Amino acid sequence: MLVVAAAAMVFPFLWQLLTALKTVAESRAVPPVFFPSDLTVDAFARFFDSVPVVGMVGVSAAALVIRVGGQLLICSLAAYGFARMTFPGRNVLFGLFLIMLMAPSQLFLIAQFDLMKSLGLLDTIPAIALPGIFSAFGTFLLRQAFMSVPKEFEEAARLDGANAFQIFWRVMLPMVGPTLAALTVLTALYSWNDLLWPLIITSSKENMTLPVGLATLQGQYGTDYPTLMAGSLLASLPLIAVFIALQRQFFAGIASSGLKG
Amino acid sequence: MSAVTSRRGATRRPALLRISNALTGLAFVAPALVGLLALYIVPLISTFVTSFTKTGPFGGSTFVGADNYLSLFLDAEFWTALRNSLIFTAIVLLGVPIAIVLAALINSVKRFRTTYRVLFFLPVVTLPVAVGMVWRYIYNGDFGVINQALAAFGIDGPSWVADPDVAIYAVAIVGIWSSLGTNIIILGAGIQAISQDLFEASSLDGAGSIRQFFAITLPLLSPSVFLVSVLSVISSLQMFDLIYVMIGRGSPAEQGSQTVVYLFFQKAFVEYDRGYGAAIAIVLLVIIMAVTALQFRLQRKWVFYG
Amino acid sequence: MRRWLAITTVSVAAAALLTACSAGGSDNNAESGEKVTLTYGVWSQEDTMQQVVDAFEKENPNIDVQLQVNPFTDYWTKLQVSAQGGTAPDAFWMLGDRFQLYAANNQLLPLDDAISDAGVDLGVYPKALVDLFTYDGAHYGLPKDFDTIGLWYNKSLFDAAGVAYPTADWTWADVQAAAPKLTDPANGTFGIAAPLNRQEGYYNTIAQAGGHVIEDGMSGYSDPKTQAGLQYWVDFQKNGSSPNLQQLADTEAVAQFENGKVAMYYGGSFYAQRFYDNPDLRSKIDVTVLPAGETRATVINGIQNVGFANSKHPEELKKFLLFLGGKEAAEIQAATGAVIPAYENTQQAWVDSMPEFNLQAFLDEVPDGVLYPVSANTAVWNEYEDDLLTPAWDGSVSVEQAADDLATKMDEALAKE
């Protein structure tokens, strides 16, 4: 069963690879050609020729680092506050977070654009990352993780004289390491693949992210599918690498964290 | 001073402590709260205000009371869109049990575990354009893989994404497929958090793996399952991309398959009717809030916090 | 008030986080002698447009033009968001169906003064194009390029069916006679593609039948002549000489034609280069003018270069827009074969760039060009056309009934504009 399901998962990826190796005419063939008649890597060359790949990777990576770093910090603080602290209005405030999660992102386009403009951030890398830092999703995910950590750990640390921040930083954060790793993967993914917001907020070529560059490749008339697939294939490789690196963390991290005992 | 306070305030201490605790709690959530306010809550309030106006495409507006809401409730297109969003969500929710089983299976295999994880992750990293292309090929009525297979049994399959009667279901299947990866990541992290001792102890008691799944994995995984369900419902009700890349403008299935967010995008950014678009968005938000609140209420019955 | 609330909240929040990374202030000082930067938003033809920009910068060393390319699917969303925020590109591409919305809402820079000061003769452009981009008698830009629709045909399929190739003398009757003969269900080939398509489809035949889509702010869909233009396509659907709408949604008409699945295809001049670049296809196909109905007609459409009303450098912008509409810019574009430039007598280079095709047909049709139908908010009734004409195409409703319903709804929408 696992094998069958996995095959269904891998099919689109395989299709991307095969399309990337076709000629443009063959990629439009009806009925579709599955295996290219003669393999060509022209599409990869065209991809590198037509967009500034290195610059785009740099912009995408910078935005990703700001967004992931900012989100992990800000959301884990908030999540811990919501999970373990009592303060007036806690439920109302957490409700606000949930509402933000529930509103479709397209709703915020115009207002967030105006905000970035008044902050003088139009067409900058921080503007690409900023809205994603304040993530209701991340807060929610980490709150669930903090809530399932037994209370004894905090009490032990409190008896040792640690203050709230120390407890959070030294005791609780390591406990939710696997969730942090999972959130890193998911946020990295959203950040890396996000199209509409970066496209709207940036305008110069120097601040073009990978998906924006790929979308730009789709001309007005007709589409060069092999180049598009070659590009998107290359674009997803770094993400897969991040995933492989971090999956060990979040799938295996628990065993050593002491939660077991 | 602190000595004085502590001696004199022996009776007041709990109150002070409570205040100091409250301040600490607020301090933890403050940074997130400020960003939330500026980037989301304020825009949301302004959307709410906009929904009571007739707005020019580039700003400038006149107050029209509840007109937008009244025409929305009389708009057959909106009800179709709402029905589609609900169908889509119901089907995608069926993907949650599949993700639980797959996450547990992946966790139980000894070999190629990383390989499986990467494979299930692949749909999530694939660009929407590529997802649309591949699935349109699979679903093609004339020579798609599915209909070729059906033809072997003498069945003449429909044009899956062009036939208004089936398109929304076909797209929802892709919805399950593309959400599996994320769900498996969250659930997989949850399964790993379950203590191995429990499994070992129950093995000694002679419990088989299926019994363990129902007796240990499922109850202890329930917070993660709850999380995944809530997130799936929210993101499914917000579905836009898949309809856009798989059905698209001008298809005979477009009218019958559009979702609420698709309709919102059409009104606000294609037809430039921002007031009406805002009303759609607000109604959708209220619906999502109601469904989520219901889920939170129901969680008390089945979610188990350790 | 709301804006202030937003600004205050965020500045408190974000000051610490963001001061370090705020934008390097852009210098918008347009004092004499200082270099001025203009932005120019487009959605394709990047290399060609860069050549045009380079030529302009050479003549105007104090003006620097930055080309901004955005994907077509998101181009309009981005333009709307940035225009309402006051930061649209100085110059940008515009299409007929969106033009009136931007002009009516004062988003575009009026060009009449600049046109008369520079003595530009608007007669060098096809009249339908100039009219398409005129609002309340004022001109807001100069045509960049245009496209017309032709009858593309697959010679191999005609040969196989023993039907003579279409000629410039063909009428509707010839197409109607040939289409069933060219249809071969066993092979999965069809005589013609009859999609529900505005620019390449029914807008042409409506005009050929003597009907109209919109006139004086009223819908023309209740006119029997307009309905005859729709019936033309529905008949091909009915007698099975075209793939049905679902098949055309699964595999779009142009792809069906490219792959030899349909013998005749009403297609735009903009596909010439794509077809030409396909070596298998090039020798098999050719093109001729659209067959005549009651009269000869083709939709003529194109891109216009317009300026943003709130540009900080209106004088430099006007200079740039006039250059974009001028002969030199047209010749650069013609040479690359990407588009048919709108400026008269610069089109031959485009025809010559693909000698195997009878591209002259697209130019011969220009005098018969009809205005692409638009109103202040075209997108609203375009949506009605898709929704209400689909049941006519699939045969579940008569053309007459569908078109009458469409006329009613369209008039309601037009009344609200």
mmCIF file with all atom_site columns, C-alpha atoms in Angstrom, chain A residues 6 12 15 17 20 25 69 71 73 82 87 105 108-109 121 132 137 143 147 167 189 205 226 252:
data_model
loop_
_atom_site.group_PDB
_atom_site.id
_atom_site.type_symbol
_atom_site.label_atom_id
_atom_site.label_alt_id
_atom_site.label_comp_id
_atom_site.label_asym_id
_atom_site.label_entity_id
_atom_site.label_seq_id
_atom_site.pdbx_PDB_ins_code
_atom_site.Cartn_x
_atom_site.Cartn_y
_atom_site.Cartn_z
_atom_site.occupancy
_atom_site.B_iso_or_equiv
_atom_site.pdbx_formal_charge
_atom_site.auth_seq_id
_atom_site.auth_comp_id
_atom_site.auth_asym_id
_atom_site.auth_atom_id
_atom_site.pdbx_PDB_model_num
ATOM 1  C CA . ALA A 1 6   ? 4.396  6.580  -2.997  1.00 0.00 ? 6   ALA A CA 1
ATOM 2  C CA . PRO A 1 12  ? 4.188  14.417 -11.108 1.00 0.00 ? 12  PRO A CA 1
ATOM 3  C CA . TRP A 1 15  ? 6.520  14.048 -15.357 1.00 0.00 ? 15  TRP A CA 1
ATOM 4  C CA . LEU A 1 17  ? 11.643 15.705 -15.269 1.00 0.00 ? 17  LEU A CA 1
ATOM 5  C CA . ALA A 1 20  ? 12.089 19.211 -18.957 1.00 0.00 ? 20  ALA A CA 1
ATOM 6  C CA . ALA A 1 25  ? 6.895  20.958 -29.788 1.00 0.00 ? 25  ALA A CA 1
ATOM 7  C CA . GLY A 1 69  ? 13.950 33.070 11.682  1.00 0.00 ? 69  GLY A CA 1
ATOM 8  C CA . GLN A 1 71  ? 8.552  33.396 12.618  1.00 0.00 ? 71  GLN A CA 1
ATOM 9  C CA . LEU A 1 73  ? 11.133 33.417 17.374  1.00 0.00 ? 73  LEU A CA 1
ATOM 10 C CA . PHE A 1 82  ? -0.934 31.232 25.003  1.00 0.00 ? 82  PHE A CA 1
ATOM 11 C CA . PHE A 1 87  ? -3.422 36.784 31.529  1.00 0.00 ? 87  PHE A CA 1
ATOM 12 C CA . SER A 1 105 ? -4.685 35.874 2.209   1.00 0.00 ? 105 SER A CA 1
ATOM 13 C CA . PHE A 1 108 ? -4.885 41.514 2.723   1.00 0.00 ? 108 PHE A CA 1
ATOM 14 C CA . LEU A 1 109 ? -3.094 42.317 -0.547  1.00 0.00 ? 109 LEU A CA 1
ATOM 15 C CA . LEU A 1 121 ? 9.631  49.129 2.156   1.00 0.00 ? 121 LEU A CA 1
ATOM 16 C CA . GLY A 1 132 ? 4.725  35.795 6.751   1.00 0.00 ? 132 GLY A CA 1
ATOM 17 C CA . PHE A 1 137 ? -0.412 28.906 11.673  1.00 0.00 ? 137 PHE A CA 1
ATOM 18 C CA . ARG A 1 143 ? 0.791  26.136 20.993  1.00 0.00 ? 143 ARG A CA 1
ATOM 19 C CA . MET A 1 147 ? 0.378  22.081 25.503  1.00 0.00 ? 147 MET A CA 1
ATOM 20 C CA . ILE A 1 167 ? 12.227 28.376 31.353  1.00 0.00 ? 167 ILE A CA 1
ATOM 21 C CA . LEU A 1 189 ? 8.195  25.801 1.757   1.00 0.00 ? 189 LEU A CA 1
ATOM 22 C CA . LYS A 1 205 ? 14.799 42.586 -11.386 1.00 0.00 ? 205 LYS A CA 1
ATOM 23 C CA . PRO A 1 226 ? 10.200 22.331 -20.846 1.00 0.00 ? 226 PRO A CA 1
ATOM 24 C CA . ALA A 1 252 ? 14.307 11.502 15.418  1.00 0.00 ? 252 ALA A CA 1
#
